[in-house]
XYZ file of C-alpha atoms in Angstrom:
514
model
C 50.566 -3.495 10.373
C 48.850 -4.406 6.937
C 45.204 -4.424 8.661
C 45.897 -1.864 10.363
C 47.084 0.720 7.641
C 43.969 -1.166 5.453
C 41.460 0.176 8.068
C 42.467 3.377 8.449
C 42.684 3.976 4.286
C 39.086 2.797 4.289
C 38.290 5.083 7.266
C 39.658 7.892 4.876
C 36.975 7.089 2.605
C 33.829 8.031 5.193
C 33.382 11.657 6.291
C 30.952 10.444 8.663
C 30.657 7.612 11.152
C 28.939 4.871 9.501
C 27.333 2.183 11.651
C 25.438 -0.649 11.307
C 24.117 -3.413 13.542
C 23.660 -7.685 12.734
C 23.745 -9.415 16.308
C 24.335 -13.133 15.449
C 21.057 -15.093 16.093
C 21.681 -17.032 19.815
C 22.355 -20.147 19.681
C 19.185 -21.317 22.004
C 17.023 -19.282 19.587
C 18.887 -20.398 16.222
C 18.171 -24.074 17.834
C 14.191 -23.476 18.752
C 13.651 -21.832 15.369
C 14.656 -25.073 13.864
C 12.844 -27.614 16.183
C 9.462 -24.813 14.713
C 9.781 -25.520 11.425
C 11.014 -29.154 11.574
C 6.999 -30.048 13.570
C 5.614 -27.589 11.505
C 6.967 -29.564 8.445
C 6.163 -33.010 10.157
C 2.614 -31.886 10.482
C 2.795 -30.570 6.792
C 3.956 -34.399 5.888
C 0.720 -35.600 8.120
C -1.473 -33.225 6.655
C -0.774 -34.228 3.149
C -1.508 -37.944 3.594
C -4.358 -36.930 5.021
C -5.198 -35.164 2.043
C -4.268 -38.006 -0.213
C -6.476 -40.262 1.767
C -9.798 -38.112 1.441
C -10.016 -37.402 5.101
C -8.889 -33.286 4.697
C -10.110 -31.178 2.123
C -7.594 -29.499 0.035
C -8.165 -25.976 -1.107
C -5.145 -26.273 -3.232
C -4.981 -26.620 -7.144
C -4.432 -29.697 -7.601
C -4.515 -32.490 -11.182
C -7.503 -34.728 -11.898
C -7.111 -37.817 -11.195
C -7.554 -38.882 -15.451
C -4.482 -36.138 -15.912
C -2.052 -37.978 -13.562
C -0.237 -39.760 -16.599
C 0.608 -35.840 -17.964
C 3.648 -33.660 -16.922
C 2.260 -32.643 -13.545
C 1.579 -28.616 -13.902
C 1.196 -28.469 -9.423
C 4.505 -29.776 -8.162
C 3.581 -31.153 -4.356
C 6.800 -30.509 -3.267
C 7.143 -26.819 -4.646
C 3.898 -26.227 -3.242
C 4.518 -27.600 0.240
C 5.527 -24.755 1.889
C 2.788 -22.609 0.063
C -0.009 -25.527 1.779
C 1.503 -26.217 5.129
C 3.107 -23.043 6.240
C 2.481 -19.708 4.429
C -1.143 -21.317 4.683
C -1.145 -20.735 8.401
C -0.074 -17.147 8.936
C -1.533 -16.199 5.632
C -3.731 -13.332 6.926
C -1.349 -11.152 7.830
C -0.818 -10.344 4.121
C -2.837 -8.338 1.196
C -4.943 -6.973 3.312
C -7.079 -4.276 1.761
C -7.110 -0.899 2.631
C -9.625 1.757 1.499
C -7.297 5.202 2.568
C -4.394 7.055 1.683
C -1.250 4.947 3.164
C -0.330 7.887 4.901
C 0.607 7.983 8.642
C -2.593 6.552 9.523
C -5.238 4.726 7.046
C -8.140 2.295 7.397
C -8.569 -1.285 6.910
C -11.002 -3.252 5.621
C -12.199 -6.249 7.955
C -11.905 -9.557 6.902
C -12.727 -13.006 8.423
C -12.466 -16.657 7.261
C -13.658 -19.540 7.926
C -11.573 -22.083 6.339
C -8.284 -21.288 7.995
C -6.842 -18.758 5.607
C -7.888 -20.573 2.551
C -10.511 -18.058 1.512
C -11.631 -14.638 3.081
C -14.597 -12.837 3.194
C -15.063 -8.838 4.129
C -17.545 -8.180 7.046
C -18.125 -4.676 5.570
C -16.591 -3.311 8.759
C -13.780 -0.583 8.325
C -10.806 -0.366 10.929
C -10.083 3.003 11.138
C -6.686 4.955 11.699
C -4.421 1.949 11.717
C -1.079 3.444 12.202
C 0.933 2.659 9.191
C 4.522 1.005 10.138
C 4.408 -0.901 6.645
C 4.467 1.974 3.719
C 7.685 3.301 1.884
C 5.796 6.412 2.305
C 9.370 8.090 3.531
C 8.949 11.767 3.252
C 4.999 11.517 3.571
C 3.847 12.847 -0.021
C 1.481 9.753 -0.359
C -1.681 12.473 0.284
C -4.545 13.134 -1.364
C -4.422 16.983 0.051
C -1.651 19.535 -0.442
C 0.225 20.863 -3.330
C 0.960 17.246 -4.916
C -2.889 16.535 -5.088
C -3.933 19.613 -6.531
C -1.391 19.144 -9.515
C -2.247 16.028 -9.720
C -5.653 16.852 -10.150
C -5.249 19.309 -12.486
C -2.905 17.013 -14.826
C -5.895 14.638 -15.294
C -8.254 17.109 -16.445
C -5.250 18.341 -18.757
C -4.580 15.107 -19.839
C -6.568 12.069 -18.537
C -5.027 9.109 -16.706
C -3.195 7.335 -19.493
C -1.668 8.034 -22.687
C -2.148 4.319 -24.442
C 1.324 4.409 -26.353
C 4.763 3.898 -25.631
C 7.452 6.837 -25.653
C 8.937 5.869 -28.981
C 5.241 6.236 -31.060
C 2.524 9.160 -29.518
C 3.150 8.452 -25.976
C 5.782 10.777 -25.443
C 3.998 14.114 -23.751
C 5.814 17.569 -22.598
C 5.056 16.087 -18.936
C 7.965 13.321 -19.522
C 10.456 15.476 -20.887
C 10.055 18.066 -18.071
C 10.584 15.273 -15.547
C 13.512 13.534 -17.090
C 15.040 17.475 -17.032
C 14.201 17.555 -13.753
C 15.548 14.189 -12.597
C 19.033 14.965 -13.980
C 19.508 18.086 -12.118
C 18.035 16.093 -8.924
C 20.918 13.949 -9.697
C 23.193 16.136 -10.525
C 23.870 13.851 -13.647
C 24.093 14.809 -17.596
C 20.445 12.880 -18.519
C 18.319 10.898 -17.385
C 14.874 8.561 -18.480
C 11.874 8.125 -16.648
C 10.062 4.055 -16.911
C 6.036 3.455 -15.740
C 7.609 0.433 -13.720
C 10.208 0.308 -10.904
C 10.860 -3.434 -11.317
C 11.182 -3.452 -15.024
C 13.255 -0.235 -14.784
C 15.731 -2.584 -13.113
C 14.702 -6.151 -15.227
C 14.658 -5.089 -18.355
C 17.568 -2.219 -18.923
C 20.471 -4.605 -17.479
C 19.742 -6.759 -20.460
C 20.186 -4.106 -22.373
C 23.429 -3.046 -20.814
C 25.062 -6.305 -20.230
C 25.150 -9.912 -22.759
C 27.159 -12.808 -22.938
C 31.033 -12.455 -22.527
C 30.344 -9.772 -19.961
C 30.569 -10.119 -15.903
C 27.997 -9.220 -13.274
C 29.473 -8.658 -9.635
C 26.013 -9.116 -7.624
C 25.469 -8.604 -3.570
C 23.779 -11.285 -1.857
C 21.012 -9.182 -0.809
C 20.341 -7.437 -4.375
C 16.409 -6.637 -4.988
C 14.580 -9.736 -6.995
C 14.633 -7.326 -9.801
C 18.256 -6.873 -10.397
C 18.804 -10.790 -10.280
C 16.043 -11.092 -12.514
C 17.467 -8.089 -14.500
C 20.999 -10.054 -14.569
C 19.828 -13.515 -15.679
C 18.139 -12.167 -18.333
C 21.189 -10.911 -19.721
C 23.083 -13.418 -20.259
C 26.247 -12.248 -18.358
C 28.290 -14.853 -15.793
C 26.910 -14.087 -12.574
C 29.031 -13.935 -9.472
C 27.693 -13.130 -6.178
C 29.779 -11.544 -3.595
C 28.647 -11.323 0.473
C 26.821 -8.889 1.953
C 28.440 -5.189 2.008
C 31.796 -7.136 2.335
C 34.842 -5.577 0.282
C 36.995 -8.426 0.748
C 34.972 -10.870 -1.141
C 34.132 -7.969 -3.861
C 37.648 -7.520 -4.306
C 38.760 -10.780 -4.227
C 36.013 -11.455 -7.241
C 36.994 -8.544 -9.166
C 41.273 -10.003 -8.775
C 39.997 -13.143 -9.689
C 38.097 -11.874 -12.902
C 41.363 -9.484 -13.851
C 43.459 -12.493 -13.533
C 41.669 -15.244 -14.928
C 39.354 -13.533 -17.223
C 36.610 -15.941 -18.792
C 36.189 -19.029 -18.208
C 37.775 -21.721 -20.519
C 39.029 -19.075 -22.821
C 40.555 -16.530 -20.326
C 40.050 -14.089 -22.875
C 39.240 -10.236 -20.890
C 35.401 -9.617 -20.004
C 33.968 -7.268 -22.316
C 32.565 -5.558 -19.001
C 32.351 -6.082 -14.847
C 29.478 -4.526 -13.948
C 29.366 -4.201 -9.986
C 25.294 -4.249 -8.834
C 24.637 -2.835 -5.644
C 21.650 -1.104 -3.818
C 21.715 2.157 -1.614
C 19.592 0.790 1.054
C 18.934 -3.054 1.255
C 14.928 -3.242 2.511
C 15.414 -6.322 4.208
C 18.510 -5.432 6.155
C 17.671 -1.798 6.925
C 21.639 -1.696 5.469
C 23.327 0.786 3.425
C 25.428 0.135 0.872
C 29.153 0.736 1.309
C 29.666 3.329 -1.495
C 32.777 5.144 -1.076
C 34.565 1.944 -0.765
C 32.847 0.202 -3.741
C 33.875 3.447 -5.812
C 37.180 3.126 -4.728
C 37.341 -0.802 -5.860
C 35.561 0.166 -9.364
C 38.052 2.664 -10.045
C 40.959 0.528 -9.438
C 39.583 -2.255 -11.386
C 38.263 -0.651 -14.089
C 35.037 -2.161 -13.466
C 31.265 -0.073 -13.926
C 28.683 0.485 -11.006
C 25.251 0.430 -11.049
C 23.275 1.901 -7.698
C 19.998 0.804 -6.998
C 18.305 4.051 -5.185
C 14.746 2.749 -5.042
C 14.564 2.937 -0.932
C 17.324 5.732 -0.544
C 16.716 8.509 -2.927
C 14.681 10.897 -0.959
C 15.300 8.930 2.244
C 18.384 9.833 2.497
C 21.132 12.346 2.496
C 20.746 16.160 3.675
C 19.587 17.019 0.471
C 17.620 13.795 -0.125
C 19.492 12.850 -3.085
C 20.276 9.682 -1.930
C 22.682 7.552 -0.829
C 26.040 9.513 -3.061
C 23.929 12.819 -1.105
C 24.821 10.732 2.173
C 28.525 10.238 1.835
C 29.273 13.606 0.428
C 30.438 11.604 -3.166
C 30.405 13.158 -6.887
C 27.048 11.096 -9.055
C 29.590 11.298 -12.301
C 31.563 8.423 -10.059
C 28.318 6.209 -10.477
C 28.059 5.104 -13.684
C 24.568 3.861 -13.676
C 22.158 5.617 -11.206
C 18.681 4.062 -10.910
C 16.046 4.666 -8.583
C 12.284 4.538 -8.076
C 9.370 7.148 -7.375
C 6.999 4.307 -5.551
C 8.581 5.455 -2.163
C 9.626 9.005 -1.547
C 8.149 10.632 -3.995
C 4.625 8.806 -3.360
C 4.142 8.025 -6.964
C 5.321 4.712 -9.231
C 7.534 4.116 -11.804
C 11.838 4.534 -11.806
C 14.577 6.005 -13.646
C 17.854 6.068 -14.906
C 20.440 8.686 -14.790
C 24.101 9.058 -16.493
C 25.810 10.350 -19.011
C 23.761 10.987 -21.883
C 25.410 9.159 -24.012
C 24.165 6.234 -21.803
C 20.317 7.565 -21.872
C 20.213 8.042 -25.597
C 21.753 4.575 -25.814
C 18.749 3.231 -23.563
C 15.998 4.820 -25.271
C 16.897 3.037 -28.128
C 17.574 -0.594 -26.802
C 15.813 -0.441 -23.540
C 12.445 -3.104 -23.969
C 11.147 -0.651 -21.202
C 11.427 2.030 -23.672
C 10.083 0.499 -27.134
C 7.667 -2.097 -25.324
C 5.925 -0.527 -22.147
C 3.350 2.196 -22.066
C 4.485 5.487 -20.918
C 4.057 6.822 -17.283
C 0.930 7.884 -16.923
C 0.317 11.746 -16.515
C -1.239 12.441 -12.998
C 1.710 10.053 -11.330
C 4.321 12.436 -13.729
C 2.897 15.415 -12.335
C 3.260 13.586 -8.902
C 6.577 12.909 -9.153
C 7.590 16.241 -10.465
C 6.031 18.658 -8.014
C 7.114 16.220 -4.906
C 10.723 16.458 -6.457
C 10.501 20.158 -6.836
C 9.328 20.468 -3.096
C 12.572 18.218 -1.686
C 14.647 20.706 -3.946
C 13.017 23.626 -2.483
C 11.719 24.780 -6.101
C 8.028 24.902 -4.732
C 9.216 28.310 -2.457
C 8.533 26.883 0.190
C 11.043 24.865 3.133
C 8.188 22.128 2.989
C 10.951 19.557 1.078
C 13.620 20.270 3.806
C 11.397 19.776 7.139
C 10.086 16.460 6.165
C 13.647 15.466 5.150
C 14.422 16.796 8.685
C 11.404 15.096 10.191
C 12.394 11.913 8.670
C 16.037 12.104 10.147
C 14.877 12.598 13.590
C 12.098 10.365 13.466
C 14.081 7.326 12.716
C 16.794 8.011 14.938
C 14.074 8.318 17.956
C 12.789 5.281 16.634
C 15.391 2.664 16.441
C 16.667 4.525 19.767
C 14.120 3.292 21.851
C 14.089 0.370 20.193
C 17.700 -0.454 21.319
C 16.890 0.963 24.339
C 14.348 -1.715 25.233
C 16.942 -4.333 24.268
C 15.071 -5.472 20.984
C 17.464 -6.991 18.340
C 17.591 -4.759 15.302
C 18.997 -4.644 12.079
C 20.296 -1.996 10.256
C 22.340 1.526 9.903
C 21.616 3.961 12.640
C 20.485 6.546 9.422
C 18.254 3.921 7.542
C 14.447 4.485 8.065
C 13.918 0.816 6.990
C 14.348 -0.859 10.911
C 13.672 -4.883 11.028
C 12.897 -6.320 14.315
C 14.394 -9.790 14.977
C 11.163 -12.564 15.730
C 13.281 -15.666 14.702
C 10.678 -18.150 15.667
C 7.612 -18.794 12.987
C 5.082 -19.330 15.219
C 5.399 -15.469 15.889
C 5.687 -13.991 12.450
C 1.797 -14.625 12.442
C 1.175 -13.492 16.687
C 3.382 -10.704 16.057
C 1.266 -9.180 12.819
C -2.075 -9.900 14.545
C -1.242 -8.741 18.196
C -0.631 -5.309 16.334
C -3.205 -4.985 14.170
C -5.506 -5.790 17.395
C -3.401 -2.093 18.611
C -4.067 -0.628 15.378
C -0.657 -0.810 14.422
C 0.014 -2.081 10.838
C 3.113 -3.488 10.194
C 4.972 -6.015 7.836
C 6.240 -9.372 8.953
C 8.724 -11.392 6.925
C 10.092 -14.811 7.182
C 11.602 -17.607 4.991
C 12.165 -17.387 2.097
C 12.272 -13.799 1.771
C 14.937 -14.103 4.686
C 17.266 -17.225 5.994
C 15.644 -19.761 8.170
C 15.915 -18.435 11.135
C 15.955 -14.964 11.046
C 12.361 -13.714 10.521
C 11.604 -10.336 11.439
C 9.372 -7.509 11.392
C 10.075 -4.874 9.481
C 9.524 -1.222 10.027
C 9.590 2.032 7.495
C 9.715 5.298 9.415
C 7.942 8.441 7.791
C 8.337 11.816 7.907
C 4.724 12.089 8.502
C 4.775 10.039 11.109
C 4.543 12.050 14.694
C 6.248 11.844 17.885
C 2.831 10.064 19.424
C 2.433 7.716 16.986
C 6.070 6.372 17.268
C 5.399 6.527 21.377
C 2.281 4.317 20.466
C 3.946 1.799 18.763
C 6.788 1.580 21.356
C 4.488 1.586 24.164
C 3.323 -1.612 22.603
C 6.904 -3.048 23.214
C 7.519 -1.623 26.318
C 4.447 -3.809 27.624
C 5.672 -7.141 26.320
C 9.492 -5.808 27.735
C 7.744 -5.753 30.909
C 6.086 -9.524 30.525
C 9.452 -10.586 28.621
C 12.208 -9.229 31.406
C 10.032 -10.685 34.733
C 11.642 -14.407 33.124
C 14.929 -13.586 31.530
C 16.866 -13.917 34.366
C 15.971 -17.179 35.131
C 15.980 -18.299 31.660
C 19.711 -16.863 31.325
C 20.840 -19.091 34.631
C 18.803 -22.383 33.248
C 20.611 -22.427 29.824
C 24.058 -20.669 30.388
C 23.823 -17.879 27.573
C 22.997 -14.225 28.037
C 19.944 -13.275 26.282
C 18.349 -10.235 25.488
C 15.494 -8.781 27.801
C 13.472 -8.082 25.044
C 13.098 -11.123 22.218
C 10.056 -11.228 21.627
């Protein structure tokens, strides 16, 4: 009767279905993803002594042989992985492009001839690669249209940097229209704009938190809020994945128990979340986390850099998406790398919380100011999404965007791939598991044109590598159909031997792993 009345009080909480998908890795698969990297890390082992022995060259940094009695500055170990394994699938990253990364945009070509040690450009240019890889979410990443002309004009007005920080002669009428802007976006009191989305994060939780205070972390939090929450100094507790059990059971625990030794209260519990996790394809669990904060008496602070704009029928994010008031989030940051086709982040609140920040925040007294053109960027995009511009332009593409990943990760379930992910996110990772395709998979694409983004350890566990896909709003109906009749080909190839491979090892697989 208790889990029962439990779920339905936190079905209360959603005025729309809310859906996400993590199939558990199969066993066989969990058990040949291990066998990979255990020979690939045998022949790692093999290749070093090799190395040591003069009989394979090493491309690798490495000590002179008079320095070995010094404090080594190339651990062997740390660099293992780097040598042995990233080494061998390393051209499927940093691959330069010469084009907008719009829906489509061209490559340069690249060879090399020492196995992904070194590469060298062959002057060739592949040409309308279809972009799966860019955050490019409502498609403003353009160097035509509205947000290019402004743009333009800006730099004339202004030129491309304004060498100061906002505290001494860096702080231009540009900035203060924007941060105007941004709060009513928001629908918050203030807010502050940053020239860096990862420092926006890094170096204003510092600010925020210090010793005697608590940080309640996901698992799956950005590099830059763990970074962000070491540096401050707080006790650091990490709770799982989207899961309100083990928040709540942290935050008990910290009411109870307070801190350590002394069990005196924490000065503050700061809860750190994001609104969609980029690895997962997940979004956060808002109106539930609200809920905890309030009874707790704990403080939030929402990561937006992949929802705002991406989400929500407004495109104001992920408090847009569940229907919830901003004042309920106390600390509201996002970035304008993605949506808004720009760079830099923000933070919104009450303004009592702003002016605090511009005063304490290193972002603030340290960094150089945003630089013009990318302000003018950010605000006519934002103006367009709020329909400011007079024209519907904002509210198509956040229609576009909608429909496009919903076709999208529909087919993909369709043809039986494993996905990750909400059914609304336009981040959509395709399970690979096995190493040896992380590298076939990028290259077997980019031989389609298709660019895409492959990830595996240690930016996920072990043995869940993926592919990862970001839907745009400027991507069409035939160039989704494209990529997916890419799939549907090795579905084809994949499906001829699943039956038989089901019978031979007892476990149901999926038609379609790749």
């Amino acid at each position: 009767l208790h889990k029962k009345s439990h779920h339905a009080s936190r079905t209360l909480l959603y005025k729309k279905t809310f859906v996400e998908s993590f199939e558990e890795t199969p066993l066989l698969v969990a058990v040949l993803t291990y066998m990979g990297y255990g020979i690939l890390t045998i022949f790692g082992y093999l290749r070093d002594f090799l190395r040591d022995w003069k009989l394979e060259k090493c491309h690798l940094a490495r000590e002179r042989e008079e320095q070995k009695d010094f404090v080594p500055l190339y651990q062997d170990f740390e660099n293992f992985y780097t040598r042995n394994l990233y080494m061998r699938i390393r051209d499927n990253w940093n691959r330069p492009i010469r084009s907008v990364p719009g829906a489509k945009m061209d490559l340069v070509e690249r060879v090399t001839p020492d196995y992904n040690w070194t590469f060298e450009h062959t002057g060739k240019v592949l040409k309308d690669v279809i972009n799966m890889g860019s955050y490019n979410y409502l498609g403003f990443a353009e160097n035509t249209g509205t947000c290019a002309d402004t743009a333009s004009e800006c730099t004339e007005k202004y030129g491309v940097g304004v060498c100061s920080t906002r505290q001494e002669l860096g702080n231009i009428d540009k900035h203060e229209e924007l941060e105007k802007l941004a709060a009513r976006f928001l629908g918050v009191e203030s807010s502050m704009v940053f020239g860096m989305g990862f420092a926006t994060n890094s170096m204003n939780i510092p600010a925020l938190m210090e010793k005697g205070c608590l940080i309640l972390s996901d698992e799956l939090n950005h590099a830059s809020l763990v970074l962000g929450a070491r540096l401050s100094g707080a006790t650091i507790r990490v709770f799982k994945h989207n899961n309100m059990q083990s928040l709540e059971k942290l935050l008990r625990d910290a009411m109870v128990h307070g801190q350590p030794r002394t069990h005196r209260p924490w000065k503050k519990i700061l809860i750190l979340v994001e609104g969609i996790y980029s690895m997962e394809g997940s979004i956060v669990r808002l109106p539930e986390i609200i809920a905890l904060k309030k009874k707790y008496k704990a403080y939030l602070y929402l990561d937006e850099a992949h929802s705002i704009g991406a989400l929500g029928p407004r495109g104001r994010g992920v408090v847009d998406y569940f229907g919830l008031d901003p004042c309920d989030v106390d600390i509201m940051m996002g970035t304008f790398t993605k949506s808004f086709g720009a760079a830099g982040g923000y933070i919104g609140g009450k303004k009592e919380l702003v002016d605090y920040l511009r005063l304490h925040s290193h972002s603030a007294v340290y960094a150089t100011s945003m630089s013009p053109p990318i302000t003018q960027q950010i605000i006519t995009s934002m103006k367009c999404i709020m329909g400011e511009d007079g024209t519907t332009l904002g509210q198509e593409r956040l229609c576009q965007l909608s429909e496009n990943t919903t076709y999208f990760r529909r087919r993909l379930h369709e043809m039986g791939f494993i996905i990750y992910g909400n059914n609304d996110s336009p981040v959509v990772p395709l399970m690979l598991y096995m190493p040896a395709k992380i590298g076939a998979f990028g290259r077997e694409m980019l031989k389609r044109n298709i660019g895409t983004v492959v990830v595996g350890f240690p930016a996920t566990p072990i043995i869940e590598s993926r592919a990862r896909f970001c839907v745009s709003a400027a991507h069409t109906r035939e160039m989704l159909d494209t990529v997916n009749f890419f799939f549907s080909c090795n579905c084809e190839f994949t499906s001829r031997n699943s039956d038989l491979f089901s019978q031979n090892f007892g476990i149901q697989s999926r038609n379609c792993m790749l």
